[in-house]
Amino acid sequence: MDFPPSTDRAVFHAALRDQFEVFLDEHRSALYDSLNGLTEEQARRSLVTSKTTLLGLVKHATFVEKVWFDEAITCRSRTEIGIPDSPDESFDLHDGDTIASVQHAYQQACTASRQATAKLTLDDLVRGNRRGPLPLRWIYLHTLRELAQHCGHADILREQILSGTTRHG
C-alpha cells in the first residue's frame, strides 16, 4: 500500500509552509487522478441533483485555483483571468471539455498557483478577494478545506460510477 506524502516522517517536522504545500499537492493530485481510467461518458455522468460530475468537479477545482491564487494575489478580475463569475458556473461542461483537456487545465492552474505563491510568506497579505486583505496562510487553509471536500465528493462519485462496471466478491 502506498502512503500519501503527508505521512512521510520528514513532513511531520517540516516548516508549516512546507506542510501546507504537501497537503495541497496531495489533494490536487487526488482530484486530478479521480478522472484516470474513466471514459468520457463516465466522467460526465450526472449522479446527483446538482451540476456536480467528476469532470465538472475537476473543472471547478481549476476555477478554485484561479480564484485563490490568481484573482486574490494579482487582483485581476475574473473576466481578465477568463473564469466564470460564479462558482456554480464553473461546473458547466462544454462540448470541447474532455478528460485530457480538463486535467491539463487543472495541472496548469496548479503550476501557476505554486508560482504565484513562491515568493510570498504565510503572513503576506493578498488583496484581490472580496473579503478584503487575507494572509496567505488563510488562503492555504481555505483552499485545503475546499479541496478536501471535493476529494470526498470525487471518491463517492467515482465509486458510484465504477460500481456499475465492476463487481466485488
PDB file of C-alpha atoms in Angstrom, residues 30-163:
ATOM      1  CA  ALA A  30      -6.221  13.105  -5.808  1.00  0.00           C
ATOM      2  CA  LEU A  31      -8.678  15.288  -7.731  1.00  0.00           C
ATOM      3  CA  TYR A  32      -6.620  15.072 -10.903  1.00  0.00           C
ATOM      4  CA  ASP A  33      -6.385  11.292 -10.567  1.00  0.00           C
ATOM      5  CA  SER A  34     -10.128  10.897  -9.953  1.00  0.00           C
ATOM      6  CA  LEU A  35     -10.629  11.023 -13.737  1.00  0.00           C
ATOM      7  CA  ASN A  36      -7.972   8.438 -14.576  1.00  0.00           C
ATOM      8  CA  GLY A  37      -9.246   5.288 -16.244  1.00  0.00           C
ATOM      9  CA  LEU A  38     -12.737   6.622 -16.898  1.00  0.00           C
ATOM     10  CA  THR A  39     -14.463   7.020 -20.223  1.00  0.00           C
ATOM     11  CA  GLU A  40     -15.629  10.461 -21.331  1.00  0.00           C
ATOM     12  CA  GLU A  41     -19.220   9.354 -20.682  1.00  0.00           C
ATOM     13  CA  GLN A  42     -18.393   8.180 -17.165  1.00  0.00           C
ATOM     14  CA  ALA A  43     -16.588  11.426 -16.341  1.00  0.00           C
ATOM     15  CA  ARG A  44     -19.639  13.429 -17.461  1.00  0.00           C
ATOM     16  CA  ARG A  45     -22.190  11.179 -15.774  1.00  0.00           C
ATOM     17  CA  SER A  46     -24.620  13.053 -13.546  1.00  0.00           C
ATOM     18  CA  LEU A  47     -25.334  11.107 -10.360  1.00  0.00           C
ATOM     19  CA  VAL A  48     -26.628  13.890  -8.098  1.00  0.00           C
ATOM     20  CA  THR A  49     -29.221  16.635  -8.464  1.00  0.00           C
ATOM     21  CA  SER A  50     -26.607  19.410  -8.606  1.00  0.00           C
ATOM     22  CA  LYS A  51     -24.339  20.138 -11.578  1.00  0.00           C
ATOM     23  CA  THR A  52     -21.611  18.044  -9.953  1.00  0.00           C
ATOM     24  CA  THR A  53     -19.993  15.439 -12.196  1.00  0.00           C
ATOM     25  CA  LEU A  54     -16.445  14.161 -11.867  1.00  0.00           C
ATOM     26  CA  LEU A  55     -15.350  16.139 -14.915  1.00  0.00           C
ATOM     27  CA  GLY A  56     -17.186  19.219 -13.655  1.00  0.00           C
ATOM     28  CA  LEU A  57     -15.636  18.807 -10.216  1.00  0.00           C
ATOM     29  CA  VAL A  58     -12.090  18.924 -11.600  1.00  0.00           C
ATOM     30  CA  LYS A  59     -13.088  21.846 -13.830  1.00  0.00           C
ATOM     31  CA  HIS A  60     -14.411  23.607 -10.712  1.00  0.00           C
ATOM     32  CA  ALA A  61     -11.120  22.892  -8.905  1.00  0.00           C
ATOM     33  CA  THR A  62      -9.368  24.774 -11.730  1.00  0.00           C
ATOM     34  CA  PHE A  63     -11.670  27.705 -11.009  1.00  0.00           C
ATOM     35  CA  VAL A  64     -10.816  27.458  -7.285  1.00  0.00           C
ATOM     36  CA  GLU A  65      -7.089  27.609  -8.037  1.00  0.00           C
ATOM     37  CA  LYS A  66      -7.552  30.668 -10.236  1.00  0.00           C
ATOM     38  CA  VAL A  67      -9.780  32.469  -7.728  1.00  0.00           C
ATOM     39  CA  TRP A  68      -7.446  31.957  -4.780  1.00  0.00           C
ATOM     40  CA  PHE A  69      -4.036  32.039  -6.436  1.00  0.00           C
ATOM     41  CA  ASP A  70      -4.609  34.406  -9.347  1.00  0.00           C
ATOM     42  CA  GLU A  71      -7.535  36.727  -8.591  1.00  0.00           C
ATOM     43  CA  ALA A  72      -6.701  37.020  -4.876  1.00  0.00           C
ATOM     44  CA  ILE A  73      -2.972  37.512  -5.431  1.00  0.00           C
ATOM     45  CA  THR A  74      -2.817  39.524  -8.674  1.00  0.00           C
ATOM     46  CA  CYS A  75      -6.074  41.475  -8.142  1.00  0.00           C
ATOM     47  CA  ARG A  76      -7.054  40.709 -11.750  1.00  0.00           C
ATOM     48  CA  SER A  77     -10.781  40.358 -12.432  1.00  0.00           C
ATOM     49  CA  ARG A  78     -12.380  37.035 -13.246  1.00  0.00           C
ATOM     50  CA  THR A  79     -13.056  38.370 -16.737  1.00  0.00           C
ATOM     51  CA  GLU A  80      -9.352  39.146 -17.219  1.00  0.00           C
ATOM     52  CA  ILE A  81      -8.429  35.672 -15.955  1.00  0.00           C
ATOM     53  CA  GLY A  82     -11.046  34.038 -18.183  1.00  0.00           C
ATOM     54  CA  ILE A  83     -13.067  32.290 -15.489  1.00  0.00           C
ATOM     55  CA  PRO A  84     -16.805  32.356 -14.736  1.00  0.00           C
ATOM     56  CA  ASP A  85     -18.283  34.928 -12.387  1.00  0.00           C
ATOM     57  CA  SER A  86     -19.728  32.354 -10.008  1.00  0.00           C
ATOM     58  CA  PRO A  87     -18.621  29.027  -8.561  1.00  0.00           C
ATOM     59  CA  ASP A  88     -21.838  27.404  -9.835  1.00  0.00           C
ATOM     60  CA  GLU A  89     -20.954  28.288 -13.436  1.00  0.00           C
ATOM     61  CA  SER A  90     -17.519  26.691 -13.020  1.00  0.00           C
ATOM     62  CA  PHE A  91     -19.153  23.236 -13.049  1.00  0.00           C
ATOM     63  CA  ASP A  92     -20.664  23.820 -16.501  1.00  0.00           C
ATOM     64  CA  LEU A  93     -19.326  21.419 -19.101  1.00  0.00           C
ATOM     65  CA  HIS A  94     -18.911  22.409 -22.741  1.00  0.00           C
ATOM     66  CA  ASP A  95     -18.697  20.162 -25.797  1.00  0.00           C
ATOM     67  CA  GLY A  96     -14.922  20.642 -26.018  1.00  0.00           C
ATOM     68  CA  ASP A  97     -14.301  19.636 -22.398  1.00  0.00           C
ATOM     69  CA  THR A  98     -12.607  16.243 -22.249  1.00  0.00           C
ATOM     70  CA  ILE A  99     -10.800  14.376 -19.522  1.00  0.00           C
ATOM     71  CA  ALA A 100      -7.482  15.318 -21.110  1.00  0.00           C
ATOM     72  CA  SER A 101      -8.355  19.000 -21.586  1.00  0.00           C
ATOM     73  CA  VAL A 102      -9.781  19.439 -18.080  1.00  0.00           C
ATOM     74  CA  GLN A 103      -6.854  17.616 -16.457  1.00  0.00           C
ATOM     75  CA  HIS A 104      -4.409  19.717 -18.486  1.00  0.00           C
ATOM     76  CA  ALA A 105      -6.114  22.976 -17.496  1.00  0.00           C
ATOM     77  CA  TYR A 106      -6.132  21.874 -13.851  1.00  0.00           C
ATOM     78  CA  GLN A 107      -2.466  20.923 -13.947  1.00  0.00           C
ATOM     79  CA  GLN A 108      -1.607  24.312 -15.487  1.00  0.00           C
ATOM     80  CA  ALA A 109      -3.656  26.148 -12.853  1.00  0.00           C
ATOM     81  CA  CYS A 110      -1.909  24.258 -10.028  1.00  0.00           C
ATOM     82  CA  THR A 111       1.504  25.064 -11.501  1.00  0.00           C
ATOM     83  CA  ALA A 112       0.537  28.734 -11.796  1.00  0.00           C
ATOM     84  CA  SER A 113      -0.678  28.680  -8.172  1.00  0.00           C
ATOM     85  CA  ARG A 114       2.675  27.360  -6.965  1.00  0.00           C
ATOM     86  CA  GLN A 115       4.487  30.040  -8.981  1.00  0.00           C
ATOM     87  CA  ALA A 116       2.221  32.810  -7.689  1.00  0.00           C
ATOM     88  CA  THR A 117       2.963  31.948  -4.067  1.00  0.00           C
ATOM     89  CA  ALA A 118       6.655  31.075  -4.420  1.00  0.00           C
ATOM     90  CA  LYS A 119       7.929  34.445  -3.226  1.00  0.00           C
ATOM     91  CA  LEU A 120       5.238  35.067  -0.628  1.00  0.00           C
ATOM     92  CA  THR A 121       5.364  34.231   3.053  1.00  0.00           C
ATOM     93  CA  LEU A 122       2.460  32.791   5.019  1.00  0.00           C
ATOM     94  CA  ASP A 123       1.977  36.191   6.646  1.00  0.00           C
ATOM     95  CA  ASP A 124       1.902  38.161   3.385  1.00  0.00           C
ATOM     96  CA  LEU A 125      -1.489  39.716   2.687  1.00  0.00           C
ATOM     97  CA  VAL A 126      -3.211  39.131  -0.624  1.00  0.00           C
ATOM     98  CA  ARG A 127      -5.635  41.867  -1.590  1.00  0.00           C
ATOM     99  CA  GLY A 128      -7.719  40.624  -4.510  1.00  0.00           C
ATOM    100  CA  ASN A 129     -10.531  38.855  -2.674  1.00  0.00           C
ATOM    101  CA  ARG A 130     -13.938  40.366  -1.901  1.00  0.00           C
ATOM    102  CA  ARG A 131     -13.380  39.634   1.809  1.00  0.00           C
ATOM    103  CA  GLY A 132     -10.543  42.142   1.846  1.00  0.00           C
ATOM    104  CA  PRO A 133      -6.872  41.553   2.622  1.00  0.00           C
ATOM    105  CA  LEU A 134      -6.160  37.982   3.719  1.00  0.00           C
ATOM    106  CA  PRO A 135      -2.913  36.329   4.813  1.00  0.00           C
ATOM    107  CA  LEU A 136      -1.592  33.615   2.535  1.00  0.00           C
ATOM    108  CA  ARG A 137      -1.939  31.129   5.418  1.00  0.00           C
ATOM    109  CA  TRP A 138      -5.726  31.690   5.361  1.00  0.00           C
ATOM    110  CA  ILE A 139      -5.777  31.152   1.579  1.00  0.00           C
ATOM    111  CA  TYR A 140      -3.864  27.881   2.023  1.00  0.00           C
ATOM    112  CA  LEU A 141      -6.199  26.679   4.782  1.00  0.00           C
ATOM    113  CA  HIS A 142      -9.335  27.644   2.887  1.00  0.00           C
ATOM    114  CA  THR A 143      -8.141  26.025  -0.335  1.00  0.00           C
ATOM    115  CA  LEU A 144      -7.120  22.876   1.529  1.00  0.00           C
ATOM    116  CA  ARG A 145     -10.572  22.694   3.138  1.00  0.00           C
ATOM    117  CA  GLU A 146     -12.264  23.114  -0.233  1.00  0.00           C
ATOM    118  CA  LEU A 147     -10.027  20.566  -1.984  1.00  0.00           C
ATOM    119  CA  ALA A 148     -10.558  18.039   0.821  1.00  0.00           C
ATOM    120  CA  GLN A 149     -14.314  18.421   0.484  1.00  0.00           C
ATOM    121  CA  HIS A 150     -14.118  17.974  -3.284  1.00  0.00           C
ATOM    122  CA  CYS A 151     -11.860  14.928  -2.933  1.00  0.00           C
ATOM    123  CA  GLY A 152     -14.603  13.356  -0.812  1.00  0.00           C
ATOM    124  CA  HIS A 153     -17.171  14.157  -3.474  1.00  0.00           C
ATOM    125  CA  ALA A 154     -14.889  12.707  -6.135  1.00  0.00           C
ATOM    126  CA  ASP A 155     -14.358   9.490  -4.151  1.00  0.00           C
ATOM    127  CA  ILE A 156     -18.091   8.940  -3.825  1.00  0.00           C
ATOM    128  CA  LEU A 157     -18.878   9.781  -7.455  1.00  0.00           C
ATOM    129  CA  ARG A 158     -16.075   7.565  -8.716  1.00  0.00           C
ATOM    130  CA  GLU A 159     -17.237   4.699  -6.502  1.00  0.00           C
ATOM    131  CA  GLN A 160     -20.764   5.064  -7.861  1.00  0.00           C
ATOM    132  CA  ILE A 161     -19.525   5.125 -11.459  1.00  0.00           C
ATOM    133  CA  LEU A 162     -17.246   2.123 -11.059  1.00  0.00           C
ATOM    134  CA  SER A 163     -19.776   0.077  -9.093  1.00  0.00           C
TER     135      SER A 163
END
